[in-house]
Amino acid sequence: MDLSKHAFFEGKIVPLADAKINIAVHGFLYGTTVFSGMRAYWNEDKKRLFVFRPYEHFHRLLNSARMMAMEIPYDEEGLIWLTLDLLRTDDWKEDIYLRPTIYKADMGIGVRLHNLRDEFSMFVTAFDKYLANDSNAHLTFSSWRRIDDNVIPARGKVSGSYANSALIKTDANRAGFDEAIVLDQNGHISEGSAMNIFMMRDGILVTPPPTDNILEGITRRSVMELARNELGIQVVERSIDRTEAFIAEEIFMTGTAAQIVAATKVDFRPVGKGVMGPITTKLRALFDDVVRAKIPKYEQWNVEVK
Ligand code: PMP
């Protein structure tokens, strides 16, 4: 991976090689770290880099921190400023991915959240596709269950809970699938290992509600708005049963890293006609234009690096 030369580390921009965390740090020992994953896209016509919805990403990050009893001396705007500073330092001219983290930074043994120092850090990496087969992914149902809100906040992006995502992803990949659909404790479809899920059923776009243990995805929210406003499609948030995946007309998954992934098979059954469907095709094209700041109506989602 093509990592950034610099990182923002505990209060200042430093060479990435100096952004080091001790092995005795709480966030490393206990997974008491929260994070976000943002993208910035290069617009070749404008010769500019645009960060996609950083306010929403930092808002969710600060909410995750709140759930984990963390405090840092920045608000959303402050975090956007230091992001722009960091991106200017390395002068990126390609699509990139940013990984901000807030973590319990004190050293030593003792599992808890209180009376511990919190720190913020961020690094950047060049980033292309997350899933190679993003136009014809084969999904399976994971035998793992999605973490429940009463176990670890599912709507928070807590590092420790990504052990669940890693178990899901590795088992799916080793069994020959591209990604997995994960059910929650009630047996409803929740999401993927690190992406939200949508399906077209009888011409309506359906996605699980925030109360079915999903991460409240920013791509999910953007796609819902684009589907409603630009394609005139009805979008419904409701619980989804497992077998609905076998009779959906289209299925796709969304995430910052994944973008919009078309699923064309679920456990060897073709989704719809077994090829990427028309709604997924339109949304993917529209989304790519929106994230690259090519559509004036949505330019408030793009923060220019200048
Ligand atoms: N669910 C999980 C578990 C994730 O890790 C991600 C990636 N952040 C998503 C959904 C998608 O969220 P977003 O669109 O905000 O990246």
PDB file of C-alpha atoms and ligand atoms in Angstrom:
ATOM      1  CA  MET A   1       0.000   0.000   0.000  1.00  0.00           C
ATOM      2  CA  ASP A   2       1.124   3.482  -0.866  1.00  0.00           C
ATOM      3  CA  LEU A   3       0.984   5.110   2.573  1.00  0.00           C
ATOM      4  CA  SER A   4       1.227   8.821   3.249  1.00  0.00           C
ATOM      5  CA  LYS A   5       4.613  10.374   3.977  1.00  0.00           C
ATOM      6  CA  HIS A   6       3.091  12.268   6.878  1.00  0.00           C
ATOM      7  CA  ALA A   7       0.503  11.613   9.545  1.00  0.00           C
ATOM      8  CA  PHE A   8      -1.344  13.737  12.063  1.00  0.00           C
ATOM      9  CA  PHE A   9      -0.184  12.244  15.343  1.00  0.00           C
ATOM     10  CA  GLU A  10      -1.263  13.344  18.814  1.00  0.00           C
ATOM     11  CA  GLY A  11      -1.411  17.081  18.104  1.00  0.00           C
ATOM     12  CA  LYS A  12       0.855  17.648  15.119  1.00  0.00           C
ATOM     13  CA  ILE A  13       1.855  16.595  11.626  1.00  0.00           C
ATOM     14  CA  VAL A  14       4.887  14.274  11.721  1.00  0.00           C
ATOM     15  CA  PRO A  15       6.631  11.906   9.272  1.00  0.00           C
ATOM     16  CA  LEU A  16       4.593   8.675   9.208  1.00  0.00           C
ATOM     17  CA  ALA A  17       7.605   6.745  10.517  1.00  0.00           C
ATOM     18  CA  ASP A  18       7.443   8.796  13.727  1.00  0.00           C
ATOM     19  CA  ALA A  19       3.717   8.180  14.323  1.00  0.00           C
ATOM     20  CA  LYS A  20       4.325   5.250  16.679  1.00  0.00           C
ATOM     21  CA  ILE A  21       2.149   3.802  19.426  1.00  0.00           C
ATOM     22  CA  ASN A  22       3.618   1.872  22.366  1.00  0.00           C
ATOM     23  CA  ILE A  23       2.643  -1.811  22.812  1.00  0.00           C
ATOM     24  CA  ALA A  24       1.315  -0.968  26.296  1.00  0.00           C
ATOM     25  CA  VAL A  25      -1.265   1.523  24.986  1.00  0.00           C
ATOM     26  CA  HIS A  26      -4.853   0.829  26.080  1.00  0.00           C
ATOM     27  CA  GLY A  27      -6.403   1.301  22.619  1.00  0.00           C
ATOM     28  CA  PHE A  28      -4.110  -1.409  21.244  1.00  0.00           C
ATOM     29  CA  LEU A  29      -4.548  -3.813  24.178  1.00  0.00           C
ATOM     30  CA  TYR A  30      -8.341  -3.595  24.464  1.00  0.00           C
ATOM     31  CA  GLY A  31      -9.616  -2.337  21.096  1.00  0.00           C
ATOM     32  CA  THR A  32     -10.690   0.905  22.777  1.00  0.00           C
ATOM     33  CA  THR A  33     -10.202   2.873  19.596  1.00  0.00           C
ATOM     34  CA  VAL A  34     -12.827   4.430  17.367  1.00  0.00           C
ATOM     35  CA  PHE A  35     -12.227   5.314  13.750  1.00  0.00           C
ATOM     36  CA  SER A  36     -13.602   6.410  10.459  1.00  0.00           C
ATOM     37  CA  GLY A  37     -12.679   5.745   6.859  1.00  0.00           C
ATOM     38  CA  MET A  38     -13.058   8.639   4.458  1.00  0.00           C
ATOM     39  CA  ARG A  39     -12.139   9.026   0.842  1.00  0.00           C
ATOM     40  CA  ALA A  40     -10.883  11.955  -1.156  1.00  0.00           C
ATOM     41  CA  TYR A  41     -11.232  11.836  -4.934  1.00  0.00           C
ATOM     42  CA  TRP A  42      -9.091  13.378  -7.620  1.00  0.00           C
ATOM     43  CA  ASN A  43     -10.981  15.391 -10.253  1.00  0.00           C
ATOM     44  CA  GLU A  44      -8.852  15.271 -13.390  1.00  0.00           C
ATOM     45  CA  ASP A  45     -10.689  18.141 -15.154  1.00  0.00           C
ATOM     46  CA  LYS A  46     -10.416  20.506 -12.212  1.00  0.00           C
ATOM     47  CA  LYS A  47      -7.007  19.123 -11.176  1.00  0.00           C
ATOM     48  CA  ARG A  48      -8.200  19.173  -7.594  1.00  0.00           C
ATOM     49  CA  LEU A  49      -8.703  16.763  -4.727  1.00  0.00           C
ATOM     50  CA  PHE A  50     -12.108  16.661  -2.993  1.00  0.00           C
ATOM     51  CA  VAL A  51     -12.824  15.030   0.378  1.00  0.00           C
ATOM     52  CA  PHE A  52     -16.237  13.343   0.387  1.00  0.00           C
ATOM     53  CA  ARG A  53     -18.558  14.368   3.238  1.00  0.00           C
ATOM     54  CA  PRO A  54     -15.862  14.905   5.900  1.00  0.00           C
ATOM     55  CA  TYR A  55     -18.308  16.697   8.201  1.00  0.00           C
ATOM     56  CA  GLU A  56     -20.536  13.587   8.340  1.00  0.00           C
ATOM     57  CA  HIS A  57     -17.548  11.284   8.841  1.00  0.00           C
ATOM     58  CA  PHE A  58     -16.181  13.367  11.688  1.00  0.00           C
ATOM     59  CA  HIS A  59     -19.629  13.762  13.200  1.00  0.00           C
ATOM     60  CA  ARG A  60     -19.999   9.965  13.292  1.00  0.00           C
ATOM     61  CA  LEU A  61     -16.449   9.628  14.630  1.00  0.00           C
ATOM     62  CA  LEU A  62     -17.190  12.071  17.465  1.00  0.00           C
ATOM     63  CA  ASN A  63     -20.429  10.191  18.191  1.00  0.00           C
ATOM     64  CA  SER A  64     -18.485   6.924  18.344  1.00  0.00           C
ATOM     65  CA  ALA A  65     -16.074   8.646  20.754  1.00  0.00           C
ATOM     66  CA  ARG A  66     -19.005   9.812  22.881  1.00  0.00           C
ATOM     67  CA  MET A  67     -20.281   6.219  23.177  1.00  0.00           C
ATOM     68  CA  MET A  68     -16.823   5.150  24.324  1.00  0.00           C
ATOM     69  CA  ALA A  69     -16.487   7.996  26.851  1.00  0.00           C
ATOM     70  CA  MET A  70     -13.734   9.724  24.899  1.00  0.00           C
ATOM     71  CA  GLU A  71     -12.998  13.418  24.595  1.00  0.00           C
ATOM     72  CA  ILE A  72     -10.712  15.225  22.197  1.00  0.00           C
ATOM     73  CA  PRO A  73     -10.144  18.969  21.841  1.00  0.00           C
ATOM     74  CA  TYR A  74     -11.568  19.189  18.287  1.00  0.00           C
ATOM     75  CA  ASP A  75     -15.017  19.547  16.767  1.00  0.00           C
ATOM     76  CA  GLU A  76     -16.007  18.576  13.212  1.00  0.00           C
ATOM     77  CA  GLU A  77     -14.701  21.837  11.717  1.00  0.00           C
ATOM     78  CA  GLY A  78     -11.394  21.564  13.583  1.00  0.00           C
ATOM     79  CA  LEU A  79     -10.938  18.028  12.295  1.00  0.00           C
ATOM     80  CA  ILE A  80     -11.673  19.138   8.713  1.00  0.00           C
ATOM     81  CA  TRP A  81      -9.039  21.885   8.998  1.00  0.00           C
ATOM     82  CA  LEU A  82      -6.351  19.525  10.165  1.00  0.00           C
ATOM     83  CA  THR A  83      -7.339  17.032   7.444  1.00  0.00           C
ATOM     84  CA  LEU A  84      -6.859  19.686   4.767  1.00  0.00           C
ATOM     85  CA  ASP A  85      -3.517  20.599   6.344  1.00  0.00           C
ATOM     86  CA  LEU A  86      -2.363  16.987   6.229  1.00  0.00           C
ATOM     87  CA  LEU A  87      -3.495  16.502   2.618  1.00  0.00           C
ATOM     88  CA  ARG A  88      -1.690  19.675   1.533  1.00  0.00           C
ATOM     89  CA  THR A  89       1.502  18.470   3.244  1.00  0.00           C
ATOM     90  CA  ASP A  90       1.773  15.399   0.988  1.00  0.00           C
ATOM     91  CA  ASP A  91       0.197  17.115  -2.068  1.00  0.00           C
ATOM     92  CA  TRP A  92      -1.932  14.122  -3.124  1.00  0.00           C
ATOM     93  CA  LYS A  93      -3.065  13.994  -6.776  1.00  0.00           C
ATOM     94  CA  GLU A  94      -4.934  10.673  -6.830  1.00  0.00           C
ATOM     95  CA  ASP A  95      -7.827   8.896  -5.095  1.00  0.00           C
ATOM     96  CA  ILE A  96      -6.982   8.358  -1.439  1.00  0.00           C
ATOM     97  CA  TYR A  97      -8.399   6.952   1.753  1.00  0.00           C
ATOM     98  CA  LEU A  98      -8.068   8.618   5.166  1.00  0.00           C
ATOM     99  CA  ARG A  99      -8.082   6.782   8.458  1.00  0.00           C
ATOM    100  CA  PRO A 100      -8.709   9.003  11.509  1.00  0.00           C
ATOM    101  CA  THR A 101      -8.639   7.301  14.921  1.00  0.00           C
ATOM    102  CA  ILE A 102      -9.387   8.318  18.491  1.00  0.00           C
ATOM    103  CA  TYR A 103      -7.981   6.002  21.118  1.00  0.00           C
ATOM    104  CA  LYS A 104      -7.394   5.482  24.808  1.00  0.00           C
ATOM    105  CA  ALA A 105      -3.764   6.521  24.851  1.00  0.00           C
ATOM    106  CA  ASP A 106      -2.593   5.761  28.386  1.00  0.00           C
ATOM    107  CA  MET A 107      -0.314   2.791  28.948  1.00  0.00           C
ATOM    108  CA  GLY A 108      -0.851  -0.140  31.288  1.00  0.00           C
ATOM    109  CA  ILE A 109      -3.234  -2.876  32.324  1.00  0.00           C
ATOM    110  CA  GLY A 110      -6.819  -2.319  33.426  1.00  0.00           C
ATOM    111  CA  VAL A 111      -9.890  -2.601  31.221  1.00  0.00           C
ATOM    112  CA  ARG A 112     -12.220   0.379  31.493  1.00  0.00           C
ATOM    113  CA  LEU A 113     -13.118   3.576  29.670  1.00  0.00           C
ATOM    114  CA  HIS A 114     -12.865   6.193  32.395  1.00  0.00           C
ATOM    115  CA  ASN A 115      -9.824   8.094  33.684  1.00  0.00           C
ATOM    116  CA  LEU A 116      -7.794   7.514  30.556  1.00  0.00           C
ATOM    117  CA  ARG A 117      -6.245  10.032  28.175  1.00  0.00           C
ATOM    118  CA  ASP A 118      -7.688  10.182  24.651  1.00  0.00           C
ATOM    119  CA  GLU A 119      -5.722  11.056  21.521  1.00  0.00           C
ATOM    120  CA  PHE A 120      -6.495  11.662  17.862  1.00  0.00           C
ATOM    121  CA  SER A 121      -4.344  10.509  14.925  1.00  0.00           C
ATOM    122  CA  MET A 122      -4.793  10.090  11.183  1.00  0.00           C
ATOM    123  CA  PHE A 123      -2.909   8.685   8.221  1.00  0.00           C
ATOM    124  CA  VAL A 124      -3.649   8.488   4.516  1.00  0.00           C
ATOM    125  CA  THR A 125      -3.150   5.875   1.839  1.00  0.00           C
ATOM    126  CA  ALA A 126      -3.553   5.767  -1.927  1.00  0.00           C
ATOM    127  CA  PHE A 127      -6.618   3.674  -2.613  1.00  0.00           C
ATOM    128  CA  ASP A 128      -8.341   2.180  -5.617  1.00  0.00           C
ATOM    129  CA  LYS A 129     -10.885  -0.647  -5.494  1.00  0.00           C
ATOM    130  CA  TYR A 130     -11.657  -2.455  -2.240  1.00  0.00           C
ATOM    131  CA  LEU A 131     -13.369  -5.415  -3.912  1.00  0.00           C
ATOM    132  CA  ALA A 132     -11.946  -6.704  -7.221  1.00  0.00           C
ATOM    133  CA  ASN A 133     -15.335  -8.088  -8.357  1.00  0.00           C
ATOM    134  CA  ASP A 134     -17.305  -4.975  -7.559  1.00  0.00           C
ATOM    135  CA  SER A 135     -19.589  -5.349 -10.575  1.00  0.00           C
ATOM    136  CA  ASN A 136     -20.369  -9.058 -10.124  1.00  0.00           C
ATOM    137  CA  ALA A 137     -19.814 -10.049  -6.501  1.00  0.00           C
ATOM    138  CA  HIS A 138     -20.835 -13.471  -5.219  1.00  0.00           C
ATOM    139  CA  LEU A 139     -22.201 -13.238  -1.665  1.00  0.00           C
ATOM    140  CA  THR A 140     -22.843 -15.878   0.961  1.00  0.00           C
ATOM    141  CA  PHE A 141     -24.611 -15.751   4.296  1.00  0.00           C
ATOM    142  CA  SER A 142     -22.099 -15.663   7.103  1.00  0.00           C
ATOM    143  CA  SER A 143     -22.445 -18.177   9.939  1.00  0.00           C
ATOM    144  CA  TRP A 144     -21.268 -15.362  12.229  1.00  0.00           C
ATOM    145  CA  ARG A 145     -23.799 -12.930  13.631  1.00  0.00           C
ATOM    146  CA  ARG A 146     -23.468  -9.158  13.518  1.00  0.00           C
ATOM    147  CA  ILE A 147     -22.497  -7.664  16.879  1.00  0.00           C
ATOM    148  CA  ASP A 148     -25.518  -6.462  18.799  1.00  0.00           C
ATOM    149  CA  ASP A 149     -25.934  -2.904  20.075  1.00  0.00           C
ATOM    150  CA  ASN A 150     -26.036  -4.327  23.606  1.00  0.00           C
ATOM    151  CA  VAL A 151     -22.665  -6.049  23.107  1.00  0.00           C
ATOM    152  CA  ILE A 152     -20.584  -3.358  21.401  1.00  0.00           C
ATOM    153  CA  PRO A 153     -22.314  -0.333  19.857  1.00  0.00           C
ATOM    154  CA  ALA A 154     -22.959  -1.452  16.267  1.00  0.00           C
ATOM    155  CA  ARG A 155     -23.572   2.139  15.175  1.00  0.00           C
ATOM    156  CA  GLY A 156     -20.195   3.141  16.565  1.00  0.00           C
ATOM    157  CA  LYS A 157     -17.050   2.403  14.611  1.00  0.00           C
ATOM    158  CA  VAL A 158     -15.156   0.709  17.426  1.00  0.00           C
ATOM    159  CA  SER A 159     -11.897  -1.063  16.469  1.00  0.00           C
ATOM    160  CA  GLY A 160     -12.518  -4.000  18.795  1.00  0.00           C
ATOM    161  CA  SER A 161     -15.751  -4.864  17.009  1.00  0.00           C
ATOM    162  CA  TYR A 162     -13.882  -5.319  13.720  1.00  0.00           C
ATOM    163  CA  ALA A 163     -12.761  -8.732  14.982  1.00  0.00           C
ATOM    164  CA  ASN A 164     -16.371  -9.641  14.076  1.00  0.00           C
ATOM    165  CA  SER A 165     -15.932  -8.172  10.570  1.00  0.00           C
ATOM    166  CA  ALA A 166     -12.604  -9.950  10.103  1.00  0.00           C
ATOM    167  CA  LEU A 167     -14.092 -13.350  11.035  1.00  0.00           C
ATOM    168  CA  ILE A 168     -16.928 -12.746   8.569  1.00  0.00           C
ATOM    169  CA  LYS A 169     -14.674 -11.621   5.736  1.00  0.00           C
ATOM    170  CA  THR A 170     -12.020 -14.324   6.013  1.00  0.00           C
ATOM    171  CA  ASP A 171     -14.509 -17.192   6.186  1.00  0.00           C
ATOM    172  CA  ALA A 172     -16.379 -15.821   3.158  1.00  0.00           C
ATOM    173  CA  ASN A 173     -13.179 -15.343   1.120  1.00  0.00           C
ATOM    174  CA  ARG A 174     -11.720 -18.734   2.054  1.00  0.00           C
ATOM    175  CA  ALA A 175     -14.966 -20.388   0.965  1.00  0.00           C
ATOM    176  CA  GLY A 176     -14.593 -18.658  -2.420  1.00  0.00           C
ATOM    177  CA  PHE A 177     -17.082 -15.782  -1.984  1.00  0.00           C
ATOM    178  CA  ASP A 178     -16.366 -12.097  -2.434  1.00  0.00           C
ATOM    179  CA  GLU A 179     -18.293 -10.872   0.592  1.00  0.00           C
ATOM    180  CA  ALA A 180     -20.879 -12.051   3.103  1.00  0.00           C
ATOM    181  CA  ILE A 181     -24.316 -10.954   4.215  1.00  0.00           C
ATOM    182  CA  VAL A 182     -24.511 -10.928   8.001  1.00  0.00           C
ATOM    183  CA  LEU A 183     -27.660 -11.587  10.008  1.00  0.00           C
ATOM    184  CA  ASP A 184     -28.290  -9.951  13.361  1.00  0.00           C
ATOM    185  CA  GLN A 185     -29.314 -11.792  16.548  1.00  0.00           C
ATOM    186  CA  ASN A 186     -32.959 -11.714  15.388  1.00  0.00           C
ATOM    187  CA  GLY A 187     -32.098 -13.380  12.084  1.00  0.00           C
ATOM    188  CA  HIS A 188     -32.645 -10.267  10.000  1.00  0.00           C
ATOM    189  CA  ILE A 189     -30.214  -9.122   7.339  1.00  0.00           C
ATOM    190  CA  SER A 190     -27.964  -6.512   8.873  1.00  0.00           C
ATOM    191  CA  GLU A 191     -25.118  -5.669   6.480  1.00  0.00           C
ATOM    192  CA  GLY A 192     -21.812  -6.996   5.125  1.00  0.00           C
ATOM    193  CA  SER A 193     -18.438  -7.194   6.857  1.00  0.00           C
ATOM    194  CA  ALA A 194     -17.804  -3.491   6.249  1.00  0.00           C
ATOM    195  CA  MET A 195     -20.632  -2.352   3.967  1.00  0.00           C
ATOM    196  CA  ASN A 196     -24.335  -1.680   4.106  1.00  0.00           C
ATOM    197  CA  ILE A 197     -26.782  -3.592   1.960  1.00  0.00           C
ATOM    198  CA  PHE A 198     -29.643  -2.611  -0.342  1.00  0.00           C
ATOM    199  CA  MET A 199     -32.036  -4.635  -2.451  1.00  0.00           C
ATOM    200  CA  MET A 200     -34.615  -3.825  -5.100  1.00  0.00           C
ATOM    201  CA  ARG A 201     -37.887  -5.621  -4.421  1.00  0.00           C
ATOM    202  CA  ASP A 202     -40.901  -4.968  -6.622  1.00  0.00           C
ATOM    203  CA  GLY A 203     -39.376  -1.699  -7.782  1.00  0.00           C
ATOM    204  CA  ILE A 204     -38.740  -0.378  -4.255  1.00  0.00           C
ATOM    205  CA  LEU A 205     -35.265   0.084  -2.822  1.00  0.00           C
ATOM    206  CA  VAL A 206     -35.122  -1.565   0.590  1.00  0.00           C
ATOM    207  CA  THR A 207     -32.390  -1.359   3.243  1.00  0.00           C
ATOM    208  CA  PRO A 208     -32.283  -2.425   6.914  1.00  0.00           C
ATOM    209  CA  PRO A 209     -33.083   0.300   9.456  1.00  0.00           C
ATOM    210  CA  PRO A 210     -30.492   1.716  11.915  1.00  0.00           C
ATOM    211  CA  THR A 211     -32.095  -0.435  14.649  1.00  0.00           C
ATOM    212  CA  ASP A 212     -31.034  -3.701  12.938  1.00  0.00           C
ATOM    213  CA  ASN A 213     -27.441  -3.361  14.165  1.00  0.00           C
ATOM    214  CA  ILE A 214     -26.004  -1.665  11.128  1.00  0.00           C
ATOM    215  CA  LEU A 215     -23.297   0.937  10.984  1.00  0.00           C
ATOM    216  CA  GLU A 216     -25.094   4.081   9.875  1.00  0.00           C
ATOM    217  CA  GLY A 217     -23.155   4.385   6.649  1.00  0.00           C
ATOM    218  CA  ILE A 218     -22.484   7.705   4.993  1.00  0.00           C
ATOM    219  CA  THR A 219     -22.480   6.059   1.575  1.00  0.00           C
ATOM    220  CA  ARG A 220     -25.810   4.450   2.524  1.00  0.00           C
ATOM    221  CA  ARG A 221     -27.274   7.838   3.378  1.00  0.00           C
ATOM    222  CA  SER A 222     -25.906   9.394   0.175  1.00  0.00           C
ATOM    223  CA  VAL A 223     -27.241   6.561  -2.002  1.00  0.00           C
ATOM    224  CA  MET A 224     -30.696   6.807  -0.390  1.00  0.00           C
ATOM    225  CA  GLU A 225     -30.793  10.502  -1.230  1.00  0.00           C
ATOM    226  CA  LEU A 226     -29.558   9.998  -4.802  1.00  0.00           C
ATOM    227  CA  ALA A 227     -32.028   7.170  -5.437  1.00  0.00           C
ATOM    228  CA  ARG A 228     -34.955   9.259  -4.198  1.00  0.00           C
ATOM    229  CA  ASN A 229     -34.000  12.600  -5.716  1.00  0.00           C
ATOM    230  CA  GLU A 230     -32.297  11.659  -8.957  1.00  0.00           C
ATOM    231  CA  LEU A 231     -33.853   8.312  -9.919  1.00  0.00           C
ATOM    232  CA  GLY A 232     -37.280   8.954  -8.367  1.00  0.00           C
ATOM    233  CA  ILE A 233     -37.237   5.596  -6.602  1.00  0.00           C
ATOM    234  CA  GLN A 234     -39.073   4.909  -3.364  1.00  0.00           C
ATOM    235  CA  VAL A 235     -36.597   3.977  -0.612  1.00  0.00           C
ATOM    236  CA  VAL A 236     -37.812   2.062   2.439  1.00  0.00           C
ATOM    237  CA  GLU A 237     -35.937   1.224   5.637  1.00  0.00           C
ATOM    238  CA  ARG A 238     -37.314  -2.001   7.082  1.00  0.00           C
ATOM    239  CA  SER A 239     -36.125  -5.324   8.473  1.00  0.00           C
ATOM    240  CA  ILE A 240     -35.224  -7.780   5.727  1.00  0.00           C
ATOM    241  CA  ASP A 241     -35.514 -11.576   5.921  1.00  0.00           C
ATOM    242  CA  ARG A 242     -32.793 -13.894   4.669  1.00  0.00           C
ATOM    243  CA  THR A 243     -34.843 -15.433   1.855  1.00  0.00           C
ATOM    244  CA  GLU A 244     -35.628 -12.029   0.390  1.00  0.00           C
ATOM    245  CA  ALA A 245     -32.055 -12.042  -0.925  1.00  0.00           C
ATOM    246  CA  PHE A 246     -32.996 -14.974  -3.196  1.00  0.00           C
ATOM    247  CA  ILE A 247     -35.920 -13.166  -4.813  1.00  0.00           C
ATOM    248  CA  ALA A 248     -34.640  -9.588  -4.984  1.00  0.00           C
ATOM    249  CA  GLU A 249     -34.375  -8.005  -8.441  1.00  0.00           C
ATOM    250  CA  GLU A 250     -31.071  -6.359  -7.550  1.00  0.00           C
ATOM    251  CA  ILE A 251     -28.702  -6.323  -4.582  1.00  0.00           C
ATOM    252  CA  PHE A 252     -25.844  -3.953  -3.950  1.00  0.00           C
ATOM    253  CA  MET A 253     -23.629  -3.044  -1.022  1.00  0.00           C
ATOM    254  CA  THR A 254     -22.274   0.368  -0.095  1.00  0.00           C
ATOM    255  CA  GLY A 255     -19.315   1.706   1.838  1.00  0.00           C
ATOM    256  CA  THR A 256     -16.612   4.308   1.673  1.00  0.00           C
ATOM    257  CA  ALA A 257     -13.971   1.747   0.723  1.00  0.00           C
ATOM    258  CA  ALA A 258     -16.324  -0.511  -1.260  1.00  0.00           C
ATOM    259  CA  GLN A 259     -18.266   2.367  -2.922  1.00  0.00           C
ATOM    260  CA  ILE A 260     -21.203   0.593  -4.648  1.00  0.00           C
ATOM    261  CA  VAL A 261     -20.704  -3.145  -5.147  1.00  0.00           C
ATOM    262  CA  ALA A 262     -23.151  -5.009  -7.390  1.00  0.00           C
ATOM    263  CA  ALA A 263     -23.984  -8.503  -6.108  1.00  0.00           C
ATOM    264  CA  THR A 264     -24.977 -10.859  -8.906  1.00  0.00           C
ATOM    265  CA  LYS A 265     -25.117 -14.151  -6.964  1.00  0.00           C
ATOM    266  CA  VAL A 266     -26.082 -15.119  -3.430  1.00  0.00           C
ATOM    267  CA  ASP A 267     -25.115 -18.644  -2.393  1.00  0.00           C
ATOM    268  CA  PHE A 268     -25.018 -19.773  -6.044  1.00  0.00           C
ATOM    269  CA  ARG A 269     -28.453 -18.329  -6.869  1.00  0.00           C
ATOM    270  CA  PRO A 270     -28.469 -15.559  -9.480  1.00  0.00           C
ATOM    271  CA  VAL A 271     -29.686 -12.179  -8.260  1.00  0.00           C
ATOM    272  CA  GLY A 272     -32.364 -11.105 -10.760  1.00  0.00           C
ATOM    273  CA  LYS A 273     -30.963 -11.912 -14.203  1.00  0.00           C
ATOM    274  CA  GLY A 274     -27.541 -12.694 -12.726  1.00  0.00           C
ATOM    275  CA  VAL A 275     -25.915  -9.511 -14.034  1.00  0.00           C
ATOM    276  CA  MET A 276     -25.633  -6.002 -12.580  1.00  0.00           C
ATOM    277  CA  GLY A 277     -29.121  -4.480 -12.700  1.00  0.00           C
ATOM    278  CA  PRO A 278     -30.204  -1.122 -14.165  1.00  0.00           C
ATOM    279  CA  ILE A 279     -30.678   0.709 -10.850  1.00  0.00           C
ATOM    280  CA  THR A 280     -27.283  -0.403  -9.523  1.00  0.00           C
ATOM    281  CA  THR A 281     -25.671   0.596 -12.831  1.00  0.00           C
ATOM    282  CA  LYS A 282     -27.224   4.085 -12.708  1.00  0.00           C
ATOM    283  CA  LEU A 283     -26.376   4.627  -9.047  1.00  0.00           C
ATOM    284  CA  ARG A 284     -22.756   3.621  -9.540  1.00  0.00           C
ATOM    285  CA  ALA A 285     -22.278   6.090 -12.388  1.00  0.00           C
ATOM    286  CA  LEU A 286     -24.075   8.866 -10.531  1.00  0.00           C
ATOM    287  CA  PHE A 287     -22.152   8.199  -7.312  1.00  0.00           C
ATOM    288  CA  ASP A 288     -18.809   8.376  -9.114  1.00  0.00           C
ATOM    289  CA  ASP A 289     -19.731  11.773 -10.587  1.00  0.00           C
ATOM    290  CA  VAL A 290     -20.972  13.036  -7.220  1.00  0.00           C
ATOM    291  CA  VAL A 291     -17.858  12.043  -5.259  1.00  0.00           C
ATOM    292  CA  ARG A 292     -15.612  13.672  -7.871  1.00  0.00           C
ATOM    293  CA  ALA A 293     -17.497  16.967  -7.519  1.00  0.00           C
ATOM    294  CA  LYS A 294     -18.877  16.821 -11.050  1.00  0.00           C
ATOM    295  CA  ILE A 295     -22.493  17.546 -10.092  1.00  0.00           C
ATOM    296  CA  PRO A 296     -23.098  21.102  -8.842  1.00  0.00           C
ATOM    297  CA  LYS A 297     -26.272  20.113  -6.961  1.00  0.00           C
ATOM    298  CA  TYR A 298     -24.226  17.933  -4.609  1.00  0.00           C
ATOM    299  CA  GLU A 299     -21.089  20.061  -4.351  1.00  0.00           C
ATOM    300  CA  GLN A 300     -21.843  20.737  -0.694  1.00  0.00           C
ATOM    301  CA  TRP A 301     -20.743  17.106  -0.132  1.00  0.00           C
ATOM    302  CA  ASN A 302     -17.283  17.790  -1.578  1.00  0.00           C
ATOM    303  CA  VAL A 303     -14.669  19.693   0.400  1.00  0.00           C
ATOM    304  CA  GLU A 304     -11.928  20.950  -1.881  1.00  0.00           C
ATOM    305  CA  VAL A 305      -8.312  20.688  -0.791  1.00  0.00           C
ATOM    306  CA  LYS A 306      -6.782  24.095  -1.476  1.00  0.00           C
TER     307      LYS A 306
HETATM  308  N1  PMP B   1     -20.828  -1.145   7.853  1.00  0.00           N
HETATM  309  C1  PMP B   1     -19.635  -1.359   8.425  1.00  0.00           C
HETATM  310  C2  PMP B   1     -19.509  -2.389   9.488  1.00  0.00           C
HETATM  311  C3  PMP B   1     -18.511  -0.620   7.994  1.00  0.00           C
HETATM  312  O1  PMP B   1     -17.317  -0.826   8.532  1.00  0.00           O
HETATM  313  C4  PMP B   1     -18.671   0.341   6.958  1.00  0.00           C
HETATM  314  C5  PMP B   1     -17.485   1.106   6.467  1.00  0.00           C
HETATM  315  N2  PMP B   1     -17.275   2.285   7.191  1.00  0.00           N
HETATM  316  C6  PMP B   1     -19.953   0.546   6.426  1.00  0.00           C
HETATM  317  C7  PMP B   1     -21.005  -0.223   6.886  1.00  0.00           C
HETATM  318  C8  PMP B   1     -20.197   1.610   5.412  1.00  0.00           C
HETATM  319  O2  PMP B   1     -20.156   2.890   5.989  1.00  0.00           O
HETATM  320  P1  PMP B   1     -19.675   4.174   5.182  1.00  0.00           P
HETATM  321  O3  PMP B   1     -20.532   4.247   3.975  1.00  0.00           O
HETATM  322  O4  PMP B   1     -19.891   5.310   6.099  1.00  0.00           O
HETATM  323  O5  PMP B   1     -18.243   3.960   4.854  1.00  0.00           O
END
